Amino acid sequence: MGLETVAVHRCFGGTQGFYQHESAETGTPMRFAAFVPPRAADGPRPVLYFLSGLTCTEENFAVKAGAQRRAAELGLVLVMPDTSPRGTELPGEHDSWDFGSGAGFYVDATESPWAVNYRMYSYVTRELPAVVAENFPVDESRAGIFGHSMGGHGALVAALRNPGTWRSVSAFAPIAAPMHCPWGEKALAGYLGADRERWRAYDSCALIEDGRRVPAILVDQGMDDPFLDKQLQPERLEAACRQAAIPLTLRRQPGYDHSYFFIASFVESHLDWHAARLEV
């Protein structure tokens, strides 16, 4: 798989790179960022994928979260994909910030005109890991996934549907039940159509209700998050996990909002949590 290097920066003894490749899933060039720690010089390292939220690109987490220092200490490879295909110029693609460009919602669309290019679920769970395994010193058997907001939703869904791929999962302020919030209803209806039964494959609470399981989940949620009650609804995830006996650590953080200041405040504890489960 051909990989183009866009930029590479020395960072905490390792490298923070930005890359592009032609995607078979989306039919477009796709970009992602990857941090490779210095310990990768001695052999393959565990890999942790971060899925970003609405309007973000592959740059947001790499630039704003401040995760590289601790990742270097732990010897974790970090991989951060873009949030949607780019350059398709589909009708209405850029009309709103919460659907279309920058808002792929980590689903495989089935509705026209999105179905051809908007295949972010398969891109993140199949194609991107294959590209990473071919080009970076990673141990595929020790992979974890986490994300923020729309990306927190994507991480939970990916882990629940692919327990053999992701050994650990966590999230910052995830859209916990997209079938029951405005962001999710808009995205799922637009990409998947009106049949709500088809939406269940991309709703973490519904997946848990339908028998999907992971060993444990860590979630941080800011209590001053303006989207908390209407869009994020962590109590639904809490109830689903309780019913299914899935260990959920839900840390409600007073005073924190939905921003990368919130993520940066707790990202190191997430890296530590994944490292423990990836046997770093």
mmCIF file of N, CA and C in Angstrom, residues 9-19 32-40 45-48 61-62 67-80 132 136-138 271:
data_model
loop_
_atom_site.group_PDB
_atom_site.id
_atom_site.type_symbol
_atom_site.label_atom_id
_atom_site.label_comp_id
_atom_site.label_asym_id
_atom_site.label_seq_id
_atom_site.Cartn_x
_atom_site.Cartn_y
_atom_site.Cartn_z
ATOM 1 N N HIS A 9 8.058 15.278 12.282
ATOM 2 C CA HIS A 9 8.682 16.147 13.269
ATOM 3 C C HIS A 9 9.265 15.292 14.395
ATOM 4 N N ARG A 10 10.472 15.620 14.838
ATOM 5 C CA ARG A 10 11.040 14.967 16.004
ATOM 6 C C ARG A 10 10.228 15.370 17.224
ATOM 7 N N CYS A 11 9.920 14.390 18.085
ATOM 8 C CA CYS A 11 9.024 14.682 19.207
ATOM 9 C C CYS A 11 9.303 13.712 20.346
ATOM 10 N N PHE A 12 9.789 14.206 21.486
ATOM 11 C CA PHE A 12 10.077 13.396 22.660
ATOM 12 C C PHE A 12 10.896 12.156 22.316
ATOM 13 N N GLY A 13 11.871 12.339 21.467
ATOM 14 C CA GLY A 13 12.758 11.253 21.081
ATOM 15 C C GLY A 13 12.216 10.355 20.005
ATOM 16 N N GLY A 14 10.952 10.509 19.677
ATOM 17 C CA GLY A 14 10.326 9.738 18.606
ATOM 18 C C GLY A 14 9.992 10.637 17.435
ATOM 19 N N THR A 15 8.974 10.271 16.669
ATOM 20 C CA THR A 15 8.565 11.068 15.511
ATOM 21 C C THR A 15 7.058 11.247 15.485
ATOM 22 N N GLN A 16 6.641 12.471 15.205
ATOM 23 C CA GLN A 16 5.238 12.752 14.934
ATOM 24 C C GLN A 16 5.109 13.018 13.445
ATOM 25 N N GLY A 17 4.444 12.103 12.757
ATOM 26 C CA GLY A 17 4.335 12.209 11.312
ATOM 27 C C GLY A 17 2.908 12.396 10.851
ATOM 28 N N PHE A 18 2.785 12.900 9.634
ATOM 29 C CA PHE A 18 1.495 13.065 8.975
ATOM 30 C C PHE A 18 1.606 12.423 7.604
ATOM 31 N N TYR A 19 0.603 11.603 7.245
ATOM 32 C CA TYR A 19 0.721 10.726 6.082
ATOM 33 C C TYR A 19 -0.561 10.742 5.260
ATOM 34 N N PHE A 32 -3.779 10.550 7.812
ATOM 35 C CA PHE A 32 -3.745 10.207 9.224
ATOM 36 C C PHE A 32 -2.426 10.678 9.810
ATOM 37 N N ALA A 33 -2.410 10.806 11.126
ATOM 38 C CA ALA A 33 -1.197 11.156 11.852
ATOM 39 C C ALA A 33 -0.745 9.946 12.651
ATOM 40 N N ALA A 34 0.564 9.839 12.881
ATOM 41 C CA ALA A 34 1.091 8.731 13.681
ATOM 42 C C ALA A 34 2.297 9.206 14.485
ATOM 43 N N PHE A 35 2.252 8.912 15.783
ATOM 44 C CA PHE A 35 3.407 9.141 16.642
ATOM 45 C C PHE A 35 4.087 7.803 16.896
ATOM 46 N N VAL A 36 5.379 7.743 16.619
ATOM 47 C CA VAL A 36 6.168 6.532 16.837
ATOM 48 C C VAL A 36 7.169 6.814 17.953
ATOM 49 N N PRO A 37 7.108 6.098 19.067
ATOM 50 C CA PRO A 37 7.982 6.375 20.206
ATOM 51 C C PRO A 37 9.396 5.868 19.973
ATOM 52 N N PRO A 38 10.366 6.373 20.711
ATOM 53 C CA PRO A 38 11.749 5.938 20.493
ATOM 54 C C PRO A 38 11.951 4.436 20.720
ATOM 55 N N ARG A 39 11.179 3.826 21.606
ATOM 56 C CA ARG A 39 11.359 2.404 21.879
ATOM 57 C C ARG A 39 10.993 1.519 20.697
ATOM 58 N N ALA A 40 10.334 2.078 19.681
ATOM 59 C CA ALA A 40 10.012 1.300 18.486
ATOM 60 C C ALA A 40 11.269 0.893 17.724
ATOM 61 N N ARG A 45 5.754 -2.210 18.716
ATOM 62 C CA ARG A 45 5.162 -1.686 19.947
ATOM 63 C C ARG A 45 3.637 -1.761 19.882
ATOM 64 N N PRO A 46 2.969 -1.749 21.041
ATOM 65 C CA PRO A 46 1.503 -1.662 21.047
ATOM 66 C C PRO A 46 1.045 -0.387 20.342
ATOM 67 N N VAL A 47 -0.168 -0.446 19.782
ATOM 68 C CA VAL A 47 -0.677 0.676 18.997
ATOM 69 C C VAL A 47 -2.036 1.098 19.537
ATOM 70 N N LEU A 48 -2.230 2.414 19.625
ATOM 71 C CA LEU A 48 -3.463 2.984 20.145
ATOM 72 C C LEU A 48 -4.022 3.964 19.120
ATOM 73 N N PHE A 61 -5.866 16.037 17.478
ATOM 74 C CA PHE A 61 -5.345 15.343 18.646
ATOM 75 C C PHE A 61 -3.825 15.453 18.707
ATOM 76 N N ALA A 62 -3.168 15.305 17.557
ATOM 77 C CA ALA A 62 -1.705 15.360 17.528
ATOM 78 C C ALA A 62 -1.188 16.705 18.009
ATOM 79 N N ALA A 67 -0.318 14.312 24.060
ATOM 80 C CA ALA A 67 -0.213 12.896 24.419
ATOM 81 C C ALA A 67 1.165 12.303 24.155
ATOM 82 N N GLN A 68 1.994 12.960 23.361
ATOM 83 C CA GLN A 68 3.229 12.331 22.902
ATOM 84 C C GLN A 68 4.228 12.059 24.023
ATOM 85 N N ARG A 69 4.330 12.936 24.997
ATOM 86 C CA ARG A 69 5.320 12.722 26.050
ATOM 87 C C ARG A 69 5.069 11.415 26.785
ATOM 88 N N ARG A 70 3.835 11.208 27.219
ATOM 89 C CA ARG A 70 3.531 9.974 27.950
ATOM 90 C C ARG A 70 3.566 8.761 27.031
ATOM 91 N N ALA A 71 3.135 8.922 25.773
ATOM 92 C CA ALA A 71 3.212 7.813 24.821
ATOM 93 C C ALA A 71 4.659 7.391 24.595
ATOM 94 N N ALA A 72 5.567 8.366 24.568
ATOM 95 C CA ALA A 72 6.990 8.047 24.418
ATOM 96 C C ALA A 72 7.487 7.260 25.622
ATOM 97 N N GLU A 73 7.099 7.672 26.814
ATOM 98 C CA GLU A 73 7.522 6.974 28.027
ATOM 99 C C GLU A 73 6.992 5.541 28.069
ATOM 100 N N LEU A 74 5.753 5.356 27.617
ATOM 101 C CA LEU A 74 5.127 4.030 27.648
ATOM 102 C C LEU A 74 5.502 3.165 26.453
ATOM 103 N N GLY A 75 6.022 3.786 25.415
ATOM 104 C CA GLY A 75 6.335 3.041 24.205
ATOM 105 C C GLY A 75 5.118 2.711 23.372
ATOM 106 N N LEU A 76 4.135 3.616 23.348
ATOM 107 C CA LEU A 76 2.907 3.423 22.581
ATOM 108 C C LEU A 76 2.985 4.139 21.237
ATOM 109 N N VAL A 77 2.620 3.458 20.159
ATOM 110 C CA VAL A 77 2.387 4.097 18.875
ATOM 111 C C VAL A 77 0.974 4.670 18.884
ATOM 112 N N LEU A 78 0.818 5.936 18.482
ATOM 113 C CA LEU A 78 -0.487 6.583 18.402
ATOM 114 C C LEU A 78 -0.847 6.816 16.940
ATOM 115 N N VAL A 79 -2.063 6.461 16.554
ATOM 116 C CA VAL A 79 -2.531 6.653 15.180
ATOM 117 C C VAL A 79 -3.828 7.449 15.212
ATOM 118 N N MET A 80 -3.909 8.519 14.389
ATOM 119 C CA MET A 80 -5.034 9.442 14.426
ATOM 120 C C MET A 80 -5.544 9.719 13.019
ATOM 121 N N VAL A 132 -1.267 0.691 8.573
ATOM 122 C CA VAL A 132 -0.358 0.931 9.697
ATOM 123 C C VAL A 132 0.552 -0.270 9.913
ATOM 124 N N PHE A 136 4.476 0.650 9.776
ATOM 125 C CA PHE A 136 4.962 1.106 11.074
ATOM 126 C C PHE A 136 5.265 -0.084 11.977
ATOM 127 N N PRO A 137 6.158 0.099 12.948
ATOM 128 C CA PRO A 137 6.575 -1.004 13.827
ATOM 129 C C PRO A 137 5.562 -1.245 14.949
ATOM 130 N N VAL A 138 4.417 -1.859 14.603
ATOM 131 C CA VAL A 138 3.354 -2.087 15.579
ATOM 132 C C VAL A 138 3.130 -3.580 15.782
ATOM 133 N N LEU A 271 -3.915 6.971 28.522
ATOM 134 C CA LEU A 271 -2.778 6.214 27.983
ATOM 135 C C LEU A 271 -2.317 5.165 28.984
#
